[in-house]
XYZ file of C-alpha atoms in Angstrom:
629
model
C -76.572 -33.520 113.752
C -73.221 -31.583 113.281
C -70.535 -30.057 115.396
C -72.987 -29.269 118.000
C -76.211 -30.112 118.465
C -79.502 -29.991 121.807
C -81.050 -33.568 121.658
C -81.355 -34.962 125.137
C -82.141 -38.487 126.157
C -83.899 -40.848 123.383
C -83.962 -38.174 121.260
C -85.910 -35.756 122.887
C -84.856 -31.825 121.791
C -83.934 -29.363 124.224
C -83.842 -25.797 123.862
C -80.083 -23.905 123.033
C -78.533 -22.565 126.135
C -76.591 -19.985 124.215
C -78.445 -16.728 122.654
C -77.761 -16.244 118.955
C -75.853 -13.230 118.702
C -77.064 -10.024 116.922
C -76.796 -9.012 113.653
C -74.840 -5.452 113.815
C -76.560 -2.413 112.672
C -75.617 -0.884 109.400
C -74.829 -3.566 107.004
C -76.280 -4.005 103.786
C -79.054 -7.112 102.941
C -79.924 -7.846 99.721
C -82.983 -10.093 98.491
C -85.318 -7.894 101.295
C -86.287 -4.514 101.645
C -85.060 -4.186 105.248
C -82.555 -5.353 107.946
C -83.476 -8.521 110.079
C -82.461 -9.379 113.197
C -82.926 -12.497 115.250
C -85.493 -10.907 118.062
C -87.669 -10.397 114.496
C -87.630 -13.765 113.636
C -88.671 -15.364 116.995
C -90.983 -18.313 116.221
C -88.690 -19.232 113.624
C -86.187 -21.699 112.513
C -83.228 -19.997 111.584
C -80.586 -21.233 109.564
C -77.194 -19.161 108.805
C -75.395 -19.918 105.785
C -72.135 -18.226 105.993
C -70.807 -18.525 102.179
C -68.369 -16.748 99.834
C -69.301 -15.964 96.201
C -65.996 -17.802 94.779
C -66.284 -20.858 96.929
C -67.566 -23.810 94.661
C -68.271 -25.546 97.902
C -70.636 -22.839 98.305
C -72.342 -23.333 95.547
C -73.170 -26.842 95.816
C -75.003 -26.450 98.967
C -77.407 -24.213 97.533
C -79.687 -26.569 96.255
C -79.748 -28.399 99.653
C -80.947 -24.912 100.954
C -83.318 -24.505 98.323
C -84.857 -27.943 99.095
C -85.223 -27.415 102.507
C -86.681 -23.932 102.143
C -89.275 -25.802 99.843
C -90.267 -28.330 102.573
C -90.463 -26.221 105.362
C -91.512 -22.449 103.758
C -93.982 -21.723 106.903
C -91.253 -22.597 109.599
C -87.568 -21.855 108.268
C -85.899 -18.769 107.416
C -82.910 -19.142 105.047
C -80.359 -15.911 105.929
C -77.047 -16.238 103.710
C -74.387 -14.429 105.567
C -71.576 -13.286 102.823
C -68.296 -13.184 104.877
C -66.032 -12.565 101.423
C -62.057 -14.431 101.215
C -61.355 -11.580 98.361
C -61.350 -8.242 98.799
C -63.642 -7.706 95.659
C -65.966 -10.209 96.931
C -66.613 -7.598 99.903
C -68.776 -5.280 97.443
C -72.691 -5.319 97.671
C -72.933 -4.621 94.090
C -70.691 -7.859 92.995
C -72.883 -9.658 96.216
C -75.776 -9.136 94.195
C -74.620 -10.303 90.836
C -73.666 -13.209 92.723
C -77.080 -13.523 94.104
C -78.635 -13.159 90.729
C -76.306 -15.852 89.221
C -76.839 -18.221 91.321
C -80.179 -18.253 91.678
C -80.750 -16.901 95.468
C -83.932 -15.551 96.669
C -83.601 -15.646 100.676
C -81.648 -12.698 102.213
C -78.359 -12.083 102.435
C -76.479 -9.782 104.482
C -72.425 -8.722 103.683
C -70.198 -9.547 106.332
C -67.657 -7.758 104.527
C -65.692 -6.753 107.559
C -66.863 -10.384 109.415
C -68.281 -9.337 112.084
C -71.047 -12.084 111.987
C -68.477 -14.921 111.367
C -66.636 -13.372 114.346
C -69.246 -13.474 116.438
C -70.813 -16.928 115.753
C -66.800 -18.512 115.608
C -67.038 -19.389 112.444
C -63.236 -21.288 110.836
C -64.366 -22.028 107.140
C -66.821 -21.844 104.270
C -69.515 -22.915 104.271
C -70.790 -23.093 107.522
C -74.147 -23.414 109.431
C -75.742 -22.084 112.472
C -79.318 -23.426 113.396
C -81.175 -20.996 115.739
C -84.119 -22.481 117.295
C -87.395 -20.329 117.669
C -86.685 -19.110 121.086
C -83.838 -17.171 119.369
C -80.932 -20.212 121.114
C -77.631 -21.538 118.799
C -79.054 -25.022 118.095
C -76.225 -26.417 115.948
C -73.397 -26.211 113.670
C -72.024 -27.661 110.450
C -69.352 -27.377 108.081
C -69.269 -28.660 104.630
C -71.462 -29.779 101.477
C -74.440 -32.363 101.562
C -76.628 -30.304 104.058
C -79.989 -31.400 103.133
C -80.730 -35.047 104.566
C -78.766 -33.293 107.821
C -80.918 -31.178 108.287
C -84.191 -32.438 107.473
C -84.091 -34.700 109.791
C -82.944 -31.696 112.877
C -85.735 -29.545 111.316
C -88.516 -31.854 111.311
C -88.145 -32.585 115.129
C -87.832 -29.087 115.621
C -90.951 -27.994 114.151
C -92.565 -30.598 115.685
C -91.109 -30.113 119.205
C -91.865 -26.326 119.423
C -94.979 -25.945 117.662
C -96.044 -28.489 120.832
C -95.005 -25.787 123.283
C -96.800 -23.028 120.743
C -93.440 -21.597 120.488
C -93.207 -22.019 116.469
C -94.754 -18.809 114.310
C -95.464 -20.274 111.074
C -96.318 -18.482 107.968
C -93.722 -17.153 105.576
C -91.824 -13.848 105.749
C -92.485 -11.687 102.953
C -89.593 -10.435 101.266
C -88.462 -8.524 98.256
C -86.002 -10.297 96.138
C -82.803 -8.965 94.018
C -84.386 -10.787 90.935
C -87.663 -8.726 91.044
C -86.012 -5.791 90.602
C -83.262 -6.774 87.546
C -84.540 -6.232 84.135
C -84.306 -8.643 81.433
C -81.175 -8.766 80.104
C -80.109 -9.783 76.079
C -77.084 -12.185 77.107
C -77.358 -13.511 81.390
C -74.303 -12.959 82.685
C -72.056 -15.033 79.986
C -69.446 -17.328 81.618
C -67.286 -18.429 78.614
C -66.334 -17.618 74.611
C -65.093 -19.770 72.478
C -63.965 -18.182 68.617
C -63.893 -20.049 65.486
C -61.374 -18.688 63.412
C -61.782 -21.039 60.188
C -65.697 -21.352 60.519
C -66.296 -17.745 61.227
C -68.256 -18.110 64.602
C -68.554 -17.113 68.128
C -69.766 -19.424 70.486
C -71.149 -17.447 73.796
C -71.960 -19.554 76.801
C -75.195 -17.664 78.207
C -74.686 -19.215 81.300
C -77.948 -18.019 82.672
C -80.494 -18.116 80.378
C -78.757 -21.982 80.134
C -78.045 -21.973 76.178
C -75.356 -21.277 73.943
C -75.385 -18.659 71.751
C -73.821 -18.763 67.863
C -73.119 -15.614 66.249
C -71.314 -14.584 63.131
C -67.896 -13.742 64.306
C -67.756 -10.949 61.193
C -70.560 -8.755 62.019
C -71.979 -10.423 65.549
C -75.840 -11.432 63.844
C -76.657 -14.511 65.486
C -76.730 -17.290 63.263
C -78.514 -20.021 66.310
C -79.294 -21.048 70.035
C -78.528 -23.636 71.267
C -80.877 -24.660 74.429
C -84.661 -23.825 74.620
C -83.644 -21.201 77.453
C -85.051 -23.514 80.346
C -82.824 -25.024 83.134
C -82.841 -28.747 83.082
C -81.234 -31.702 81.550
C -82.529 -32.813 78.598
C -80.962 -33.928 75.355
C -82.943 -33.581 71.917
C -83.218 -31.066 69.438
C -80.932 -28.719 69.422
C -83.679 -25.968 70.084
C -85.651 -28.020 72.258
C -82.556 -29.050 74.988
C -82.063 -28.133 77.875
C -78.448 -27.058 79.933
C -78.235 -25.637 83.371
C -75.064 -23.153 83.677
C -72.821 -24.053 80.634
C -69.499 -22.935 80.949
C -66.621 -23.819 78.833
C -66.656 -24.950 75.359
C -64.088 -27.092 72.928
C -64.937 -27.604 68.954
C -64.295 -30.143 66.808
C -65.247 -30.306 63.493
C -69.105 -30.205 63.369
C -69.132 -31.251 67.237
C -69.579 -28.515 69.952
C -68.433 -30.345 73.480
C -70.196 -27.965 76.108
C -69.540 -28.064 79.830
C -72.777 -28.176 81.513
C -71.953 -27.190 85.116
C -75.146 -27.329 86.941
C -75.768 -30.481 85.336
C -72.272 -31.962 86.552
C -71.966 -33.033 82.620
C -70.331 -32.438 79.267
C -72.777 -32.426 76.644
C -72.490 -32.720 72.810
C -73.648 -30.699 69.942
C -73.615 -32.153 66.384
C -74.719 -29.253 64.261
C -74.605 -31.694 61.491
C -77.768 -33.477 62.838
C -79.292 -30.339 64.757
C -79.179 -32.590 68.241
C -77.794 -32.277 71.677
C -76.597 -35.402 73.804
C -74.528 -36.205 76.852
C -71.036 -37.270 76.540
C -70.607 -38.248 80.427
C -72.006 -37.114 82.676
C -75.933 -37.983 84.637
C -77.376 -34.186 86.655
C -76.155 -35.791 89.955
C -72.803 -34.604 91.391
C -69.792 -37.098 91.762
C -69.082 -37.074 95.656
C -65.930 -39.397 95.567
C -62.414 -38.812 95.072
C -62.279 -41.125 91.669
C -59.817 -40.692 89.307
C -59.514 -44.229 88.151
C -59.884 -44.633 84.255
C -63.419 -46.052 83.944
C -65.879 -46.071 80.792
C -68.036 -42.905 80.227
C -70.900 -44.536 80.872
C -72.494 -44.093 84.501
C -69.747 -41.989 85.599
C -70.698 -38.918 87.405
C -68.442 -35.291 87.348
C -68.387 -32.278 89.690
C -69.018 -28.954 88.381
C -67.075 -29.094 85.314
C -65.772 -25.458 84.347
C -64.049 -25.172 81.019
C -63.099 -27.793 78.635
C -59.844 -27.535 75.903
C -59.253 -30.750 72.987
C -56.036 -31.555 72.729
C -54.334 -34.573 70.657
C -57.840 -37.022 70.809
C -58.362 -35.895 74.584
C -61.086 -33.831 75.915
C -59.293 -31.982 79.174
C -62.067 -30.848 81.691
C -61.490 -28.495 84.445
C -62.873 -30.079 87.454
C -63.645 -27.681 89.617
C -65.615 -29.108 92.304
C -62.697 -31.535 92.668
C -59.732 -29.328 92.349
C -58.397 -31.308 89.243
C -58.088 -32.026 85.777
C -59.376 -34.523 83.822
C -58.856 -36.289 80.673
C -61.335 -37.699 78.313
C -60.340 -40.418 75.691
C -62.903 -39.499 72.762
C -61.743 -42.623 70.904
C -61.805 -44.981 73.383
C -64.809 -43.837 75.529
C -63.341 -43.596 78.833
C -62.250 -41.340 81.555
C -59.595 -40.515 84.034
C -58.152 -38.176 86.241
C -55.478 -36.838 84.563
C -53.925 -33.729 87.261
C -54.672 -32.892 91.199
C -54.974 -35.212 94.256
C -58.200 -33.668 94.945
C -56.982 -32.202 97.597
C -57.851 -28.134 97.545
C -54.086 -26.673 98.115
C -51.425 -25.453 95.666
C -48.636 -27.689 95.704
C -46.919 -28.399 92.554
C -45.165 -31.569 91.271
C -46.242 -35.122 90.062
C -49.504 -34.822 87.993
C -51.801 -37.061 90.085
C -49.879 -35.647 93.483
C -50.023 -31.999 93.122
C -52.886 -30.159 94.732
C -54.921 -27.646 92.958
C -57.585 -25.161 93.420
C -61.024 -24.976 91.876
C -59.543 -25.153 88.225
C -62.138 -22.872 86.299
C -60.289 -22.507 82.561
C -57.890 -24.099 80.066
C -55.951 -23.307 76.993
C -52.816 -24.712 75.493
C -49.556 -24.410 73.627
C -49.396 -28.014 72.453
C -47.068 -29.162 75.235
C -48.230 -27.946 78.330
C -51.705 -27.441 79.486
C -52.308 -23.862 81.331
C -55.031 -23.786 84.319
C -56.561 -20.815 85.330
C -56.083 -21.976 89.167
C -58.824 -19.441 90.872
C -58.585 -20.299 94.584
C -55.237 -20.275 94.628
C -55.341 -16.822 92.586
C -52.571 -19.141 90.171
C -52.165 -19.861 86.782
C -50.733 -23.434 86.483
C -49.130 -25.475 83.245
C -49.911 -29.285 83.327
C -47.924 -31.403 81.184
C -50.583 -32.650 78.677
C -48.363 -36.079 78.817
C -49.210 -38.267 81.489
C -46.027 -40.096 81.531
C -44.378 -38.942 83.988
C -45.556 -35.558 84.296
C -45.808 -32.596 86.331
C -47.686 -29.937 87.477
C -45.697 -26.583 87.870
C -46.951 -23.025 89.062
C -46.620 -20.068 86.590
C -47.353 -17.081 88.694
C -49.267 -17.148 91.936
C -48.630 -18.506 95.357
C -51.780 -19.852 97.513
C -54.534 -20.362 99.099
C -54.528 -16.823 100.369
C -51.551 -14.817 98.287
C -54.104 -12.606 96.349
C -53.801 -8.998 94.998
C -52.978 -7.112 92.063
C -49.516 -6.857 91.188
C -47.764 -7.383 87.856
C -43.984 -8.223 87.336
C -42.184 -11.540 87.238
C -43.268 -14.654 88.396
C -43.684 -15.339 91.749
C -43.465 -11.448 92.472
C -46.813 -11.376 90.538
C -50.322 -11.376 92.301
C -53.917 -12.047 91.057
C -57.810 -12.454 92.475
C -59.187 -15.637 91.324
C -58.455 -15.767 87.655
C -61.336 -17.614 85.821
C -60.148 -17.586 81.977
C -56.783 -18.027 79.832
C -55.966 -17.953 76.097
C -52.967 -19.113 74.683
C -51.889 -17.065 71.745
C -49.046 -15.245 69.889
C -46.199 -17.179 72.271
C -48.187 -14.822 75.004
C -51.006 -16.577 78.067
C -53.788 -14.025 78.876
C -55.206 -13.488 81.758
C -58.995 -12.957 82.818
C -58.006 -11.775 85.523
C -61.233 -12.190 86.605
C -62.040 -10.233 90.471
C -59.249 -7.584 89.861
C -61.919 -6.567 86.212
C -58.659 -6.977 83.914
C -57.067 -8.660 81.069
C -53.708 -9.497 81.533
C -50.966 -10.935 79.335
C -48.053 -13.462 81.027
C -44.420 -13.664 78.080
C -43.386 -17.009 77.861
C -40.965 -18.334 79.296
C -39.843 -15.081 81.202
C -43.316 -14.589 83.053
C -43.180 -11.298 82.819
C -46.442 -10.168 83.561
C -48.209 -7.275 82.740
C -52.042 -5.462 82.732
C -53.145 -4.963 78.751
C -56.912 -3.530 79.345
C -58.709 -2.803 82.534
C -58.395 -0.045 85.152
C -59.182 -2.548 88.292
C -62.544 -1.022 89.108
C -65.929 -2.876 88.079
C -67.474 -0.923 85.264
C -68.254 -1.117 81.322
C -66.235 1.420 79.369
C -64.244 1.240 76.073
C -61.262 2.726 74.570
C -57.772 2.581 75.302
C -56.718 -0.102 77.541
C -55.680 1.474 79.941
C -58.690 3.495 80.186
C -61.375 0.439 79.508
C -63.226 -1.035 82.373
C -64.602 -4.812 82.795
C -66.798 -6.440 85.559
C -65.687 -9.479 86.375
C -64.489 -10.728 82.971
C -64.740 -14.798 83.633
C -63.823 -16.147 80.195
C -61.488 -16.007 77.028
C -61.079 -16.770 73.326
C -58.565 -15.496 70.910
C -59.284 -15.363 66.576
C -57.335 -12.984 63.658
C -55.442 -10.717 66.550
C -58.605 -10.140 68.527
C -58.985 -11.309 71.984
C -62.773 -11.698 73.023
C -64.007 -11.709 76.540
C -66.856 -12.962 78.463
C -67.455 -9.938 80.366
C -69.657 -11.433 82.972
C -71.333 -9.038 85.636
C -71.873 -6.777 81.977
C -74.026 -9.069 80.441
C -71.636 -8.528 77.427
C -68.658 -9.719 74.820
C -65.617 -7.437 74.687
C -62.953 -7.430 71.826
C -59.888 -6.345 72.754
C -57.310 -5.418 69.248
C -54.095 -7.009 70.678
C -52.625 -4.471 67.875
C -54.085 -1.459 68.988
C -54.800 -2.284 72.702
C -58.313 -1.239 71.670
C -61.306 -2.476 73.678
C -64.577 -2.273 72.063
C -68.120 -3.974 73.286
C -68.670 -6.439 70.617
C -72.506 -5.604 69.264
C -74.778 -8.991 68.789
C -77.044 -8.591 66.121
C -80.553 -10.293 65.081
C -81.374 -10.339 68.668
C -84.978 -10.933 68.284
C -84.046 -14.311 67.900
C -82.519 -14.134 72.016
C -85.718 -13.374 73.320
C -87.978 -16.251 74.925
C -91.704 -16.070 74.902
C -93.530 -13.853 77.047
C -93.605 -13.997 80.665
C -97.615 -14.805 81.987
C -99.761 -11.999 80.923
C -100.999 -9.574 83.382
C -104.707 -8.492 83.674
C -105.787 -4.457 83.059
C -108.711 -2.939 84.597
C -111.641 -2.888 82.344
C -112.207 -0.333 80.210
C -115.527 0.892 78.441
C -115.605 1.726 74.403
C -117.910 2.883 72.039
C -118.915 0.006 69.245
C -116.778 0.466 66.554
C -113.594 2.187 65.737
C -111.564 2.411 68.298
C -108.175 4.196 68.577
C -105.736 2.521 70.978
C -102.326 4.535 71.720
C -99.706 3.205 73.835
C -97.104 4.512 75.808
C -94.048 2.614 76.565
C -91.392 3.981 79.327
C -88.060 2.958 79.483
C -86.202 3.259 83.001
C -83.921 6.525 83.323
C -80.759 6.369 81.398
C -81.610 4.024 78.922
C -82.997 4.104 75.157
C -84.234 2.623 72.617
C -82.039 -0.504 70.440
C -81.057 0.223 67.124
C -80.140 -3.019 66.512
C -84.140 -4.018 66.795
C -87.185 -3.485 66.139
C -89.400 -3.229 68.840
C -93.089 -3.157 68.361
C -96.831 -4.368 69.921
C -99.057 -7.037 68.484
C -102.556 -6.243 69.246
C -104.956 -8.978 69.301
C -108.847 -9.377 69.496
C -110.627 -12.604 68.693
C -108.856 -13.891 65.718
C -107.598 -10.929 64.669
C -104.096 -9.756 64.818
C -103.026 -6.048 64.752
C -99.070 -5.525 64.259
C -97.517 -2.621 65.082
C -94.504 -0.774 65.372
C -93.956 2.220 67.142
C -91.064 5.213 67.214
C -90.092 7.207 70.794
C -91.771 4.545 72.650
C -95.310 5.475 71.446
C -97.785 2.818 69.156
C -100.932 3.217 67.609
C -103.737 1.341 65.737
C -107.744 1.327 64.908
C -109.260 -1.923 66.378
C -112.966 -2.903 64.891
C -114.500 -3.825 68.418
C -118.589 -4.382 68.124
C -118.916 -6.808 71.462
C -117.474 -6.886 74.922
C -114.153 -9.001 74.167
C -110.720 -9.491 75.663
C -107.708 -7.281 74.041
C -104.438 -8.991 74.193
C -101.101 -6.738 74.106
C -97.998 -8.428 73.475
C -95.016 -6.110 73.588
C -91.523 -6.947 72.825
C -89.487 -4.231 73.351
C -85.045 -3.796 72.853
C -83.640 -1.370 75.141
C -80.875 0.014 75.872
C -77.915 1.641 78.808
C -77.402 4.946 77.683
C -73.955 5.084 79.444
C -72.394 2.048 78.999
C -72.394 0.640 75.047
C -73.861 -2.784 74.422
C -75.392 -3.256 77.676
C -78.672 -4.156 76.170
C -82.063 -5.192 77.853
C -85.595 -6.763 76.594
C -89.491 -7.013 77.293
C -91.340 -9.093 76.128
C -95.003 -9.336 78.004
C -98.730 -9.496 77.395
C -100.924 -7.649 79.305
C -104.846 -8.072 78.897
C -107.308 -5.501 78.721
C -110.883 -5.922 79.245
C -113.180 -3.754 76.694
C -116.864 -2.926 77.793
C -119.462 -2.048 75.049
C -121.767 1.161 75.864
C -123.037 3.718 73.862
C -121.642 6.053 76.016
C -118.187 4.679 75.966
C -114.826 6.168 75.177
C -113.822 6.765 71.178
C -109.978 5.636 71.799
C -107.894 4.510 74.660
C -104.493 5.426 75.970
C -102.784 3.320 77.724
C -99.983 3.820 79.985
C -97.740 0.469 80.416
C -95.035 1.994 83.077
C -91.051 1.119 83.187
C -90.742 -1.703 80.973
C -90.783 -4.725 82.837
C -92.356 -3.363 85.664
């Protein structure tokens, strides 16, 4: 099947020889409430998934695993084992951010100091390691398109050991990262994009798969973009459907989004209120193409951030390590930087070798790449005659840190965003949580805002603190920043060095409908007026929005009963005269006390059962718990 593999003669599967090693004691898991360890999960198939958060490689397999964990829930045990290339990448906290971007719901331990990659000789990312049920190293692999691999191993498997009775199927309960995040206003917002002459702000919510427009003046959001469900489908602007947007270019009335998950750039004509696909089909592109070819039918891989420049549409290939260029005229495609080959070696455009590309900006002659990998920034002649590809600041594949200066003295950790502005290239420099500015042409580099530590506070520069800001977008001296792991935008006054949290506002208009209501236990009322009083409790250290109203909707039959309420407590007189359902729909804006525009929602229905007897209650009081509990 792989590297390594126990099928004897005609196919006929043997146990492993070798015992899986041990997980050590002490390390954190995430997406379970306790450690595992191989002797536990004896009458399973297991199947290690050593990964790093940054590795786009990574990424792409996780569908595969989610696939296969679909097929075989009652047999296979999915354990993602984090062995982090940065040094940032080794913190739980960023682990689980990670986890909750991307979707994960089977455990994952951190490796952090890689003892589990030691131990099971593991040489890149990512990498496998099938344990049969008798706790034995089955098999290896290395690399992307897993799933029709390892169907075919696990099917045998199952049916191989549940003939000796050796297989223990059901599935193992667990407690998931996502169960316990609330709700949050934006989802962990890859990209900006600022419209200086049209007034606007265009905010990829990457995970609630829409884009967001907002009044660049005040922040009230003016429309979304994207019904808030993951698929692929074109339409009405409301009614569409993305799947991780990232980067963004405008022109004119056209919004040119790059739909990651959906390995596509899609179009928005706010003229005509619709959403369509410029190239681009769901499925990734798994060859090395960078022929010129028509739009049509062509496939991409995981395009990051887009930038228009003179009639071309550049895209930021990531899962290919290059740039390409789209001809908007004449409807065709073609690589336009990178060999494909992930490396950092500069020169001719189509020889150089980049690194997971992830942003783009420009100063009219050369294009700048936010090289992450590589921990480089990179300028790209935009001509393809005879152009080159030349490294800014950075080194390779494994010259990270967090050093400013000149050149190639200077060190970053996997820079996702740049903005060209002001003769000056900023930095997101995205795992070391700072902004940082680059002079042109001396390279002299240097931090503007951020103290290196993951956190959300404002003020002076050097006082302010980011968590992994990922995108970038400059408009009348203000720099604005996708401040990912917050859940936020960030302004930063290139004048003042000021960073502030930049406040959305209309944000009832953010909130999707309700999740599936939730049955009360019955209670019994008198006939008639009937008091109902709820309380609402918001999780320690948080409060109330002022930039919303929250309130309950109280229905019974036909009838509707709005309501708002103040310190988290609502009240109303229902008329109830027979045994009915009560509905409760509460949408409710919260939020962080500590850190300033970190802002949550509810929005839920719960049902309550009311009993008619004489001897009933005159009013009810209902308790609801944490909000979104």
């Amino acid at each position: 099947m792989a590297e390594s593999a126990n099928r004897g003669r005609r196919g006929v599967i043997e146990p492993g020889a070798v015992d899986a090693p041990e997980f050590p004691s002490g390390l954190n898991w995430l997406n379970t409430d306790r450690s595992l360890t191989i002797r536990q999960l004896r009458g399973k198939i297991v199947l290690l998934d050593f990964w790093t958060y940054c590795c786009i490689n990574c990424m792409h397999v996780l569908e595969d695993l989610r696939r296969l964990e679909s097929k075989y829930p009652s047999e296979l045990v999915v354990i993602g084992v984090h062995s982090a290339k940065f040094d940032a990448e080794k913190n739980t906290e960023s682990i689980r951010d990670a986890i909750l971007r991307y979707g994960i719901e089977h455990p994952v331990v951190n490796d952090s100091e890689m003892q589990v990659w030691q131990s099971y000789g593991v040489r890149a990312w990512p990498s496998f390691m099938l344990i049969d049920p008798l706790g034995k190293v089955f098999g290896t692999h290395s690399g992307e398109r897993v799933f029709d691999l390892f169907d075919r191993v696990i099917s045998q498997m199952i049916a191989h050991y549940k003939s000796i009775g050796e297989i223990r199927p059901g599935p193992v309960e667990l407690q998931t990262e996502a169960q316990r995040a609330p709700d949050s206003i934006l989802s962990y917002p890859g990209k900006v994009l600022a419209d200086e002459e049209g007034g606007r702000l265009f905010i990829a919510d990457t995970n609630h798969h829409r884009i967001v427009v907002a009044d660049l003046e005040d922040g009230t959001v003016l429309d979304v973009i994207g019904c808030g469900g993951q698929g692929f489908r074109n339409g009405a602007s409301g009614d569409a459907e993305f799947s991780w947007p990232q980067g963004m270019a405008l022109s004119g009335d056209t919004l040119f989004v790059a739909d990651t998950g959906n390995h596509a750039v899609r179009i928005v004509d706010f003229g005509e209120g619709t959403v369509s696909s410029l190239v681009g089909n769901g499925h990734q592109d798994l060859e090395w193409n960078h022929a010129p070819s028509p739009l049509e039918g062509r496939r991409l891989n995981s395009p990051w951030d887009l930038h228009l420049a003179h009639g071309v549409l550049f895209v930021a290939m990531a899962g290919s390590h290059q740039v390409f260029g789209i001809d908007l005229e004449g409807g065709y495609i073609a690589g336009h930087a990178g060999s494909g080959r992930e490396d950092h070696v500069d020169g001719p455009l189509l020889a150089a070798a980049m690194a997971q590309p992830s942003g783009l900006t420009s100063d009219g002659e050369n294009l700048f790449v936010a090289d992450s990998e590589i921990s480089s920034i990179r300028a790209v002649s935009l001509d393809p005659r005879g152009g080159h590809v030349r490294t800014v600041v950075g080194k390779g594949l494994f010259d990270f840190g967090d050093v400013d200066g000149v050149g190639q003295d200077v060190r970053l950790q996997h820079p996702m965003g740049v903005a060209f502005a002001e003769g000056t290239l900023f930095v997101a420099d995205t795992y070391n949580n700072k902004i940082k500015s680059i002079a042109l042409p001396t390279l002299s580099t240097r931090t503007i805002a951020g103290t290196g530590g993951p956190g959300q506070i404002d003020g002076d520069g050097d006082q302010a603190m980011f968590n992994e800001p990922s995108g970038l977008s400059y408009a009348q001296g203000v720099l604005y920043v996708a401040d990912t792991n917050n859940h936020s935008i960030r302004a930063v006054d290139l004048a003042t060095g000021q960073v502030a949290t930049w406040l959305l506002r209309n944000i009832g208009k953010l909130v999707p409908p309700p999740s599936p209501p939730q049955t009360l236990q019955e209670k019994t009322v008198r006939a008639g007026s009937v008091t109902v009083s709820v309380q609402f409790d918001l999780p320690d250290g948080h409060e109330f929005s002022a930039l919303a109203s929250s309130g309950l909707t109280f229905r019974t039959g036909n009838r509707a009963y709005p309501v708002a309420f103040s310190n988290g407590r609502a009240e109303t007189s229902l008329d109830v005269f027979e045994d009915e359902m009560l509905h409760l729909e509460a949408v409710v804006y919260y939020c962080s006390q500590h850190r300033r525009g970190i802002c949550f929602y509810c929005h839920e229905t719960r049902i309550l059962p009311l009993h008619i007897d004489p001897a009933g209650a005159e009013g009810l009081a209902i308790r609801l718990g944490s909000i979104g509990s």
